Tab-separated table of C-alpha atoms and ligand atoms in Angstrom:
chain	number	residue	atom	x	y	z
A	1	MET	CA	37.163	19.269	51.876
A	2	THR	CA	34.383	16.948	53.106
A	3	ALA	CA	33.256	13.622	51.322
A	4	ALA	CA	30.184	15.500	49.966
A	5	THR	CA	31.823	18.382	48.128
A	6	ALA	CA	34.973	16.332	46.883
A	7	GLY	CA	33.630	15.895	43.464
A	8	GLY	CA	30.971	18.258	43.237
A	9	TRP	CA	27.073	17.897	44.258
A	10	PRO	CA	24.941	16.283	43.135
A	11	PRO	CA	27.524	13.324	42.214
A	12	LEU	CA	26.867	13.515	38.713
A	13	ARG	CA	29.044	11.715	36.007
A	14	ASP	CA	31.807	14.144	34.827
A	15	GLU	CA	30.897	14.010	31.259
A	16	LEU	CA	27.420	14.970	32.216
A	17	ARG	CA	28.294	18.120	34.059
A	18	GLY	CA	27.123	21.371	32.887
A	19	ILE	CA	24.777	19.589	29.995
A	20	GLU	CA	21.315	20.802	29.133
A	21	PRO	CA	18.846	18.320	28.658
A	22	TYR	CA	17.783	17.630	25.571
A	23	GLY	CA	14.686	18.962	24.118
A	24	ALA	CA	12.871	21.452	21.392
A	25	PRO	CA	11.437	24.372	22.992
A	26	GLN	CA	7.363	23.630	23.982
A	27	LEU	CA	5.810	26.980	23.614
A	28	ASP	CA	2.506	27.756	23.765
A	29	VAL	CA	2.299	29.498	20.074
A	30	PRO	CA	-0.804	29.306	17.560
A	31	VAL	CA	1.426	27.489	14.858
A	32	GLN	CA	3.850	24.539	16.167
A	33	LEU	CA	5.935	23.241	13.352
A	34	ASN	CA	8.992	22.478	15.200
A	35	VAL	CA	8.862	18.864	16.481
A	36	ASN	CA	7.663	16.859	13.238
A	37	GLU	CA	4.069	16.120	14.658
A	38	ASN	CA	1.497	14.716	12.677
A	39	PRO	CA	-1.137	17.789	13.250
A	40	TYR	CA	-4.194	15.512	12.510
A	41	GLY	CA	-5.598	14.285	16.001
A	42	PRO	CA	-7.134	10.898	16.118
A	43	SER	CA	-11.158	10.465	14.999
A	44	PRO	CA	-13.792	10.438	17.628
A	45	ALA	CA	-14.160	6.665	16.771
A	46	CYS	CA	-10.810	5.952	17.431
A	47	VAL	CA	-10.504	7.939	20.978
A	48	ALA	CA	-14.004	5.784	22.021
A	49	ASP	CA	-11.837	2.654	20.974
A	50	ILE	CA	-8.646	3.903	22.653
A	51	ALA	CA	-10.857	5.043	25.781
A	52	THR	CA	-12.254	1.530	26.052
A	53	ALA	CA	-8.871	-0.285	25.925
A	54	ALA	CA	-7.367	1.854	28.384
A	55	ALA	CA	-10.532	1.041	30.337
A	56	GLU	CA	-10.040	-2.612	30.183
A	57	ALA	CA	-6.380	-2.588	30.995
A	58	ALA	CA	-6.989	-0.597	33.856
A	59	VAL	CA	-8.991	-3.462	35.311
A	60	THR	CA	-5.912	-5.398	34.998
A	61	LEU	CA	-3.367	-2.885	36.736
A	62	ASN	CA	-2.877	-4.683	40.001
A	63	ARG	CA	-0.781	-7.380	37.401
A	64	TYR	CA	2.232	-6.690	35.816
A	65	PRO	CA	1.627	-6.408	32.009
A	66	ASP	CA	2.709	-9.219	29.545
A	67	ARG	CA	6.542	-8.666	29.329
A	68	GLU	CA	6.529	-9.874	25.554
A	69	PHE	CA	3.989	-7.778	24.540
A	70	VAL	CA	2.696	-10.920	22.084
A	71	ALA	CA	-0.775	-9.319	21.155
A	72	LEU	CA	1.120	-6.020	20.005
A	73	ARG	CA	4.220	-7.400	18.398
A	74	THR	CA	1.735	-9.700	16.031
A	75	ALA	CA	-0.033	-6.699	15.135
A	76	LEU	CA	2.971	-4.698	14.385
A	77	ALA	CA	4.291	-7.754	12.459
A	78	ALA	CA	1.071	-7.667	10.113
A	79	TYR	CA	1.441	-3.592	9.391
A	80	LEU	CA	4.836	-3.890	8.949
A	81	SER	CA	4.754	-6.891	6.632
A	82	LYS	CA	3.041	-4.730	4.026
A	83	ASP	CA	6.206	-3.036	3.016
A	84	THR	CA	8.332	-5.997	2.424
A	85	PRO	CA	7.187	-9.035	0.063
A	86	ALA	CA	9.148	-11.406	2.545
A	87	GLY	CA	6.914	-10.391	5.519
A	88	ILE	CA	7.843	-10.101	8.910
A	89	VAL	CA	6.660	-12.719	11.882
A	90	PRO	CA	6.374	-11.393	15.750
A	91	GLU	CA	9.375	-12.847	16.726
A	92	GLN	CA	11.375	-10.399	14.148
A	93	VAL	CA	9.421	-7.269	16.305
A	94	TRP	CA	10.539	-5.530	19.222
A	95	ALA	CA	8.848	-2.404	20.787
A	96	ALA	CA	9.725	0.372	23.415
A	97	ASN	CA	8.501	3.577	24.632
A	98	GLY	CA	9.265	5.472	21.574
A	99	SER	CA	12.228	4.937	18.997
A	100	ASN	CA	14.169	6.860	21.368
A	101	GLU	CA	14.155	4.156	23.822
A	102	ILE	CA	14.529	1.551	20.949
A	103	MET	CA	17.946	3.084	20.042
A	104	LEU	CA	18.965	3.365	23.648
A	105	GLN	CA	18.371	-0.229	24.247
A	106	LEU	CA	20.145	-1.238	20.965
A	107	LEU	CA	23.240	0.848	22.201
A	108	GLN	CA	22.883	-0.726	25.660
A	109	ALA	CA	23.174	-4.203	23.885
A	110	PHE	CA	25.411	-3.505	20.912
A	111	GLY	CA	27.622	-0.518	22.163
A	112	GLY	CA	29.284	-0.010	24.904
A	113	PRO	CA	32.944	0.785	26.555
A	114	GLY	CA	35.378	-0.181	23.934
A	115	ARG	CA	32.828	0.103	20.981
A	116	THR	CA	32.135	2.687	18.462
A	117	ALA	CA	28.674	4.112	16.828
A	118	VAL	CA	28.830	5.654	13.379
A	119	SER	CA	26.620	8.021	11.767
A	120	PHE	CA	27.025	10.980	9.358
A	121	ALA	CA	26.199	14.273	9.786
A	122	PRO	CA	23.756	15.904	9.625
A	123	THR	CA	21.915	13.355	11.659
A	124	TYR	CA	19.510	13.079	14.371
A	125	SER	CA	20.866	15.041	17.241
A	126	MET	CA	19.723	12.484	19.918
A	127	TYR	CA	22.224	9.840	18.543
A	128	PRO	CA	25.415	11.179	20.286
A	129	GLU	CA	23.356	11.505	23.198
A	130	TYR	CA	22.631	7.819	23.392
A	131	ALA	CA	26.140	6.972	22.670
A	132	ARG	CA	27.450	9.258	25.612
A	133	ASP	CA	24.655	7.592	28.179
A	134	THR	CA	25.724	4.199	27.176
A	135	ASN	CA	29.843	5.102	27.202
A	136	THR	CA	29.831	4.353	23.456
A	137	ARG	CA	32.512	6.117	21.681
A	138	TRP	CA	30.895	8.376	18.885
A	139	VAL	CA	32.334	9.034	15.497
A	140	ALA	CA	30.398	11.316	12.985
A	141	GLY	CA	31.357	10.980	9.210
A	142	ARG	CA	29.736	13.663	6.933
A	143	ARG	CA	27.046	13.660	4.221
A	144	ALA	CA	27.645	15.503	0.626
A	145	ASP	CA	26.591	18.926	0.241
A	146	ASP	CA	23.383	17.591	-0.914
A	147	PHE	CA	22.968	15.556	1.949
A	148	THR	CA	23.282	12.018	0.247
A	149	LEU	CA	25.738	9.789	1.605
A	150	ASP	CA	29.292	9.411	-0.535
A	151	LEU	CA	29.267	5.601	-0.521
A	152	ASP	CA	33.014	5.392	-0.907
A	153	ALA	CA	33.804	7.490	2.001
A	154	ALA	CA	31.297	5.602	4.025
A	155	ARG	CA	32.659	2.467	3.092
A	156	ASP	CA	36.144	3.711	4.119
A	157	LEU	CA	35.024	5.350	7.538
A	158	VAL	CA	33.444	1.605	8.513
A	159	LYS	CA	36.336	0.277	7.580
A	160	THR	CA	38.746	2.278	9.840
A	161	GLU	CA	36.318	2.842	12.952
A	162	GLN	CA	35.017	-0.533	12.983
A	163	PRO	CA	31.717	0.224	14.692
A	164	SER	CA	29.483	-1.939	16.311
A	165	VAL	CA	26.578	0.186	15.420
A	166	ILE	CA	25.611	2.127	12.171
A	167	LEU	CA	22.863	4.895	13.010
A	168	LEU	CA	21.572	5.883	9.660
A	169	PRO	CA	18.455	7.937	9.564
A	170	SER	CA	16.172	7.459	6.261
A	171	PRO	CA	14.477	9.595	5.695
A	172	ASN	CA	16.893	11.544	7.488
A	173	ASN	CA	16.401	14.233	10.275
A	174	PRO	CA	16.965	16.926	10.124
A	175	THR	CA	17.579	17.291	5.954
A	176	GLY	CA	14.900	14.362	5.011
A	177	THR	CA	16.996	12.540	2.349
A	178	ALA	CA	16.137	9.121	1.875
A	179	LEU	CA	18.954	6.359	1.306
A	180	PRO	CA	19.026	4.143	-1.587
A	181	PRO	CA	18.769	0.652	-1.002
A	182	ASP	CA	22.281	-0.297	-2.516
A	183	ALA	CA	23.406	2.343	0.219
A	184	VAL	CA	21.874	0.513	3.303
A	185	GLY	CA	23.182	-3.075	1.608
A	186	MET	CA	26.756	-1.575	1.242
A	187	LEU	CA	26.925	-0.452	4.703
A	188	CYS	CA	25.475	-3.929	5.951
A	189	GLU	CA	27.962	-5.539	4.093
A	190	ALA	CA	30.933	-3.156	5.304
A	191	ALA	CA	29.811	-3.456	9.013
A	192	GLY	CA	29.814	-7.206	8.888
A	193	ASP	CA	33.061	-7.356	7.295
A	194	HIS	CA	35.357	-6.469	10.253
A	195	ASP	CA	36.016	-8.352	13.597
A	196	VAL	CA	33.191	-6.500	15.456
A	197	ASN	CA	30.159	-7.744	12.977
A	198	GLY	CA	28.646	-4.252	13.610
A	199	ILE	CA	24.749	-3.727	12.800
A	200	VAL	CA	23.156	-1.493	10.658
A	201	VAL	CA	20.027	0.856	12.213
A	202	VAL	CA	17.909	2.191	9.550
A	203	ASP	CA	15.708	4.640	11.713
A	204	GLU	CA	12.349	5.003	9.555
A	205	ALA	CA	10.918	7.236	12.039
A	206	TYR	CA	9.196	9.005	8.956
A	207	GLY	CA	9.409	5.913	6.718
A	208	GLU	CA	5.539	6.254	5.744
A	209	PHE	CA	6.139	9.804	4.335
A	210	ARG	CA	8.764	8.670	1.726
A	211	ARG	CA	8.122	9.508	-1.740
A	212	THR	CA	6.268	7.018	-4.342
A	213	GLY	CA	8.935	4.668	-5.621
A	214	VAL	CA	11.381	4.955	-2.716
A	215	PRO	CA	11.658	1.472	-0.933
A	216	SER	CA	11.872	0.839	2.856
A	217	ALA	CA	14.747	-0.865	4.223
A	218	LEU	CA	12.579	-3.380	5.430
A	219	GLU	CA	12.703	-5.017	1.851
A	220	LEU	CA	16.367	-5.880	2.561
A	221	LEU	CA	15.706	-7.596	5.995
A	222	SER	CA	15.748	-10.961	4.581
A	223	SER	CA	19.282	-10.482	2.691
A	224	TYR	CA	21.064	-8.926	5.879
A	225	ARG	CA	21.070	-10.535	9.185
A	226	ASN	CA	22.683	-7.326	10.779
A	227	LEU	CA	20.353	-4.999	9.391
A	228	VAL	CA	17.728	-3.150	12.204
A	229	VAL	CA	14.987	-1.079	10.559
A	230	THR	CA	13.342	1.143	13.315
A	231	ARG	CA	9.943	2.992	12.962
A	232	THR	CA	7.351	4.962	15.115
A	233	MET	CA	3.966	5.597	15.903
A	234	SER	CA	4.750	9.385	16.856
A	235	LYS	CA	4.584	10.598	13.206
A	236	ALA	CA	2.673	9.176	10.542
A	237	PHE	CA	0.478	7.407	13.287
A	238	ALA	CA	-0.423	10.704	14.678
A	239	GLY	CA	0.718	9.071	18.097
A	240	ALA	CA	3.422	11.298	19.581
A	241	GLY	CA	2.139	11.373	23.108
A	242	LEU	CA	1.439	7.539	22.977
A	243	ARG	CA	5.327	6.903	23.109
A	244	LEU	CA	5.482	3.599	20.980
A	245	GLY	CA	8.516	3.021	18.756
A	246	TYR	CA	9.293	-0.389	17.377
A	247	LEU	CA	11.922	-2.482	15.071
A	248	ALA	CA	12.032	-5.247	12.873
A	249	ALA	CA	15.270	-7.124	12.759
A	250	ALA	CA	16.456	-10.953	12.813
A	251	PRO	CA	15.061	-12.851	16.120
A	252	GLU	CA	18.660	-13.321	17.722
A	253	ILE	CA	18.805	-9.393	17.608
A	254	CYS	CA	15.133	-9.193	18.951
A	255	ASP	CA	16.502	-11.530	21.965
A	256	ALA	CA	19.647	-9.819	22.754
A	257	ILE	CA	17.587	-6.544	23.501
A	258	ARG	CA	15.565	-8.815	25.639
A	259	VAL	CA	18.631	-9.019	27.944
A	260	VAL	CA	18.916	-5.274	28.739
A	261	ARG	CA	15.558	-4.025	28.378
A	262	LEU	CA	13.561	-3.007	32.049
A	263	PRO	CA	11.417	-5.512	33.087
A	264	TYR	CA	7.801	-4.668	31.769
A	265	HIS	CA	9.159	-1.677	29.778
A	266	LEU	CA	5.732	-1.233	28.136
A	267	SER	CA	3.174	-0.723	30.613
A	268	ALA	CA	-0.304	-2.501	30.012
A	269	VAL	CA	-2.129	0.785	29.260
A	270	THR	CA	0.763	1.540	26.570
A	271	GLN	CA	0.372	-1.970	24.822
A	272	ALA	CA	-3.455	-1.810	24.818
A	273	VAL	CA	-3.759	1.942	23.365
A	274	ALA	CA	-1.204	1.017	20.851
A	275	LEU	CA	-3.301	-1.950	19.659
A	276	ALA	CA	-6.342	-0.063	19.454
A	277	ALA	CA	-4.396	2.675	17.365
A	278	LEU	CA	-3.325	0.094	15.009
A	279	GLY	CA	-6.759	-1.271	14.703
A	280	HIS	CA	-7.264	2.484	13.268
A	281	ALA	CA	-4.129	2.229	10.869
A	282	PRO	CA	-5.942	3.275	7.867
A	283	GLU	CA	-7.806	6.233	8.942
A	284	LEU	CA	-4.980	7.486	11.118
A	285	LEU	CA	-2.422	7.013	7.934
A	286	GLY	CA	-4.932	8.429	5.527
A	287	LYS	CA	-3.725	12.103	6.418
A	288	VAL	CA	-0.232	10.723	5.223
A	289	GLU	CA	-1.416	11.451	1.980
A	290	ASP	CA	-2.295	15.183	2.594
A	291	LEU	CA	0.754	15.682	4.547
A	292	ARG	CA	2.965	14.295	1.631
A	293	ARG	CA	1.108	16.398	-1.130
A	294	GLU	CA	1.641	19.803	1.377
A	295	ARG	CA	5.075	18.982	1.685
A	296	ASP	CA	5.736	18.822	-2.372
A	297	ALA	CA	3.555	22.075	-2.747
A	298	LEU	CA	6.131	23.413	0.259
A	299	VAL	CA	9.322	22.593	-1.607
A	300	ASP	CA	8.106	24.042	-4.620
A	301	GLY	CA	6.927	26.970	-3.127
A	302	LEU	CA	9.783	27.797	-1.337
A	303	ARG	CA	12.152	27.180	-4.351
A	304	ALA	CA	10.207	29.504	-6.354
A	305	GLU	CA	10.907	32.008	-3.784
A	306	GLY	CA	14.275	31.429	-4.411
A	307	TYR	CA	15.185	29.643	-1.208
A	308	ASP	CA	17.521	26.343	-1.330
A	309	VAL	CA	15.324	23.487	-0.002
A	310	ALA	CA	16.529	20.142	0.485
A	311	ASP	CA	14.552	17.176	-1.273
A	312	SER	CA	12.479	15.690	1.350
A	313	ASP	CA	10.829	12.199	2.024
A	314	ALA	CA	9.819	13.293	5.379
A	315	ASN	CA	7.002	15.912	7.045
A	316	PHE	CA	9.176	18.337	7.447
A	317	VAL	CA	11.057	20.685	4.850
A	318	LEU	CA	15.008	21.891	5.433
A	319	PHE	CA	15.155	25.376	4.028
A	320	GLY	CA	17.631	28.212	3.722
A	321	ARG	CA	19.740	29.631	3.749
A	322	PHE	CA	19.872	32.720	6.040
A	323	ALA	CA	23.051	34.685	7.232
A	324	ASP	CA	21.332	34.830	10.447
A	325	ARG	CA	18.937	32.141	11.271
A	326	HIS	CA	18.370	32.521	14.692
A	327	ALA	CA	16.809	36.120	13.484
A	328	VAL	CA	14.544	34.454	11.297
A	329	TRP	CA	13.765	31.729	13.594
A	330	GLN	CA	12.598	34.549	16.195
A	331	GLY	CA	10.580	36.946	13.600
A	332	LEU	CA	8.766	33.837	12.996
A	333	LEU	CA	7.920	32.930	16.616
A	334	ASP	CA	7.139	36.882	17.161
A	335	ARG	CA	4.508	36.312	14.390
A	336	GLY	CA	3.057	33.100	16.073
A	337	VAL	CA	5.063	30.552	14.179
A	338	LEU	CA	7.337	28.160	15.730
A	339	ILE	CA	9.602	25.996	13.638
A	340	ARG	CA	13.140	24.627	14.615
A	341	GLU	CA	16.596	26.120	14.566
A	342	THR	CA	18.659	22.623	13.720
A	343	GLY	CA	20.514	21.655	11.007
A	344	PRO	CA	23.723	23.073	9.531
A	345	GLU	CA	24.518	26.699	10.007
A	346	GLY	CA	22.073	29.252	7.807
A	347	TRP	CA	19.269	26.113	7.551
A	348	LEU	CA	15.821	26.107	9.349
A	349	ARG	CA	13.523	23.003	9.508
A	350	VAL	CA	9.577	23.088	9.588
A	351	SER	CA	7.339	20.475	9.837
A	352	VAL	CA	4.230	20.041	7.442
A	353	GLY	CA	1.028	21.204	9.414
A	354	THR	CA	-2.261	21.615	8.046
A	355	PRO	CA	-2.929	23.950	4.633
A	356	ASP	CA	-3.995	26.589	7.317
A	357	GLU	CA	-0.828	26.143	9.671
A	358	MET	CA	1.257	26.337	6.179
A	359	ALA	CA	-0.446	29.361	4.859
A	360	ALA	CA	0.066	31.157	8.115
A	361	PHE	CA	3.932	29.916	7.720
A	362	ARG	CA	4.466	31.500	4.185
A	363	ALA	CA	2.491	34.649	5.536
A	364	ALA	CA	5.079	34.734	8.360
A	365	LEU	CA	8.347	33.919	6.194
A	366	THR	CA	7.511	36.657	3.742
A	367	ASP	CA	6.989	39.157	6.086
A	368	VAL	CA	10.186	38.489	8.202
A	369	ASP	CA	12.128	38.300	4.841
A	370	GLY	CA	10.875	41.463	3.611
A	371	GLU	CA	11.617	43.120	6.940
A	372	ARG	CA	14.983	41.770	6.248
A	373	ALA	CA	15.502	42.937	2.932
B	401	LIG	C1	15.057	10.356	13.233
B	401	LIG	C2	14.303	10.303	14.270
B	401	LIG	N1	14.240	8.754	14.922
B	401	LIG	C3	13.924	8.838	16.014
B	401	LIG	C4	12.656	9.706	16.682
B	401	LIG	C5	12.030	9.455	18.215
B	401	LIG	O1	10.835	9.458	18.123
B	401	LIG	P1	10.083	8.940	19.136
B	401	LIG	O2	10.945	8.352	20.335
B	401	LIG	O3	9.070	9.641	19.574
B	401	LIG	O4	9.520	7.590	18.535
B	401	LIG	C6	12.711	11.193	15.922
B	401	LIG	C7	11.964	11.994	16.738
B	401	LIG	O5	12.005	13.266	16.524
B	401	LIG	C8	13.477	11.223	14.939
B	401	LIG	O6	13.504	12.646	14.515
């Protein structure tokens, strides 16, 4: 055996061999409701500002960008401050290329060999991959049948596993379930109550879609130094193509992440475009109210037709249950509607789109279900 073939080729880590790269199918069909994007694009005025900002950044591209992205952190802090009476200062904010990169940086800094990350299934399917990629041990507890957290079981798991990172999507993907503040507080206390001094990451990628009266975990930041709240411009801000995720946490957590981030990880163009988009926040977020209404109508409509539907605080809805969910997914796709085959067996997830897209989805579902009957 030669040196080139001894361990297989290419010399991929053993645990990565045979693994398919993560990603929902990207299919060119008329109605795309599978990755929880915002169906409404930016206005011509916003596009014009973004183009100007990108052009101004282009003039500087011979230089590395601001490594600390101070202007962007300041704007993000001002935006987040609306969700907490204590306010957020720029030193409490960090950003990266999507909240996916934020999570990876968090696990690079706070996970690693000999350490454990915990979440509660069903949960965001990328989390185990971040754990794998950072050699962090992965433990998934379970949510209750209604997808809420059983607080006693969660506390016991944290006590037993002593994680250095707890990952809690709220609203949860794929179920849409938001966590009550007492659950977050309890887990922050439990995580800090053992030798590892773990952090609790509340992933609010869909936070802006939460129903009236559901608070953001940002309100708890001043009470728990081990709490991290992540957000993204991919969903409510209609900026999935921008790749800008961010977090709010104690300044020492932001400082710790600076140790693992790649130098200049946020390009000058990304910083400029994100700032320009933030300047249009009221307009970009203006569609959130429409999407929330559309979501609530979808939940009610599906329930009226006899489906099981999880309560949703997000811009998607988990519904079922199907003896053969793949057949339903395929039937919808055959009718030009792409949704996501994800979550517990028997359930499917559909993103909230425009009224026309939702009408197309409902008509296709009636058709597919009629065929099955
Ligand atoms: C719960 C959750 N967190 C994080 C992300 C990552 O979003 P992004 O990397 O686009 O910010 C997603 C994307 O779908 C998500 O569902």
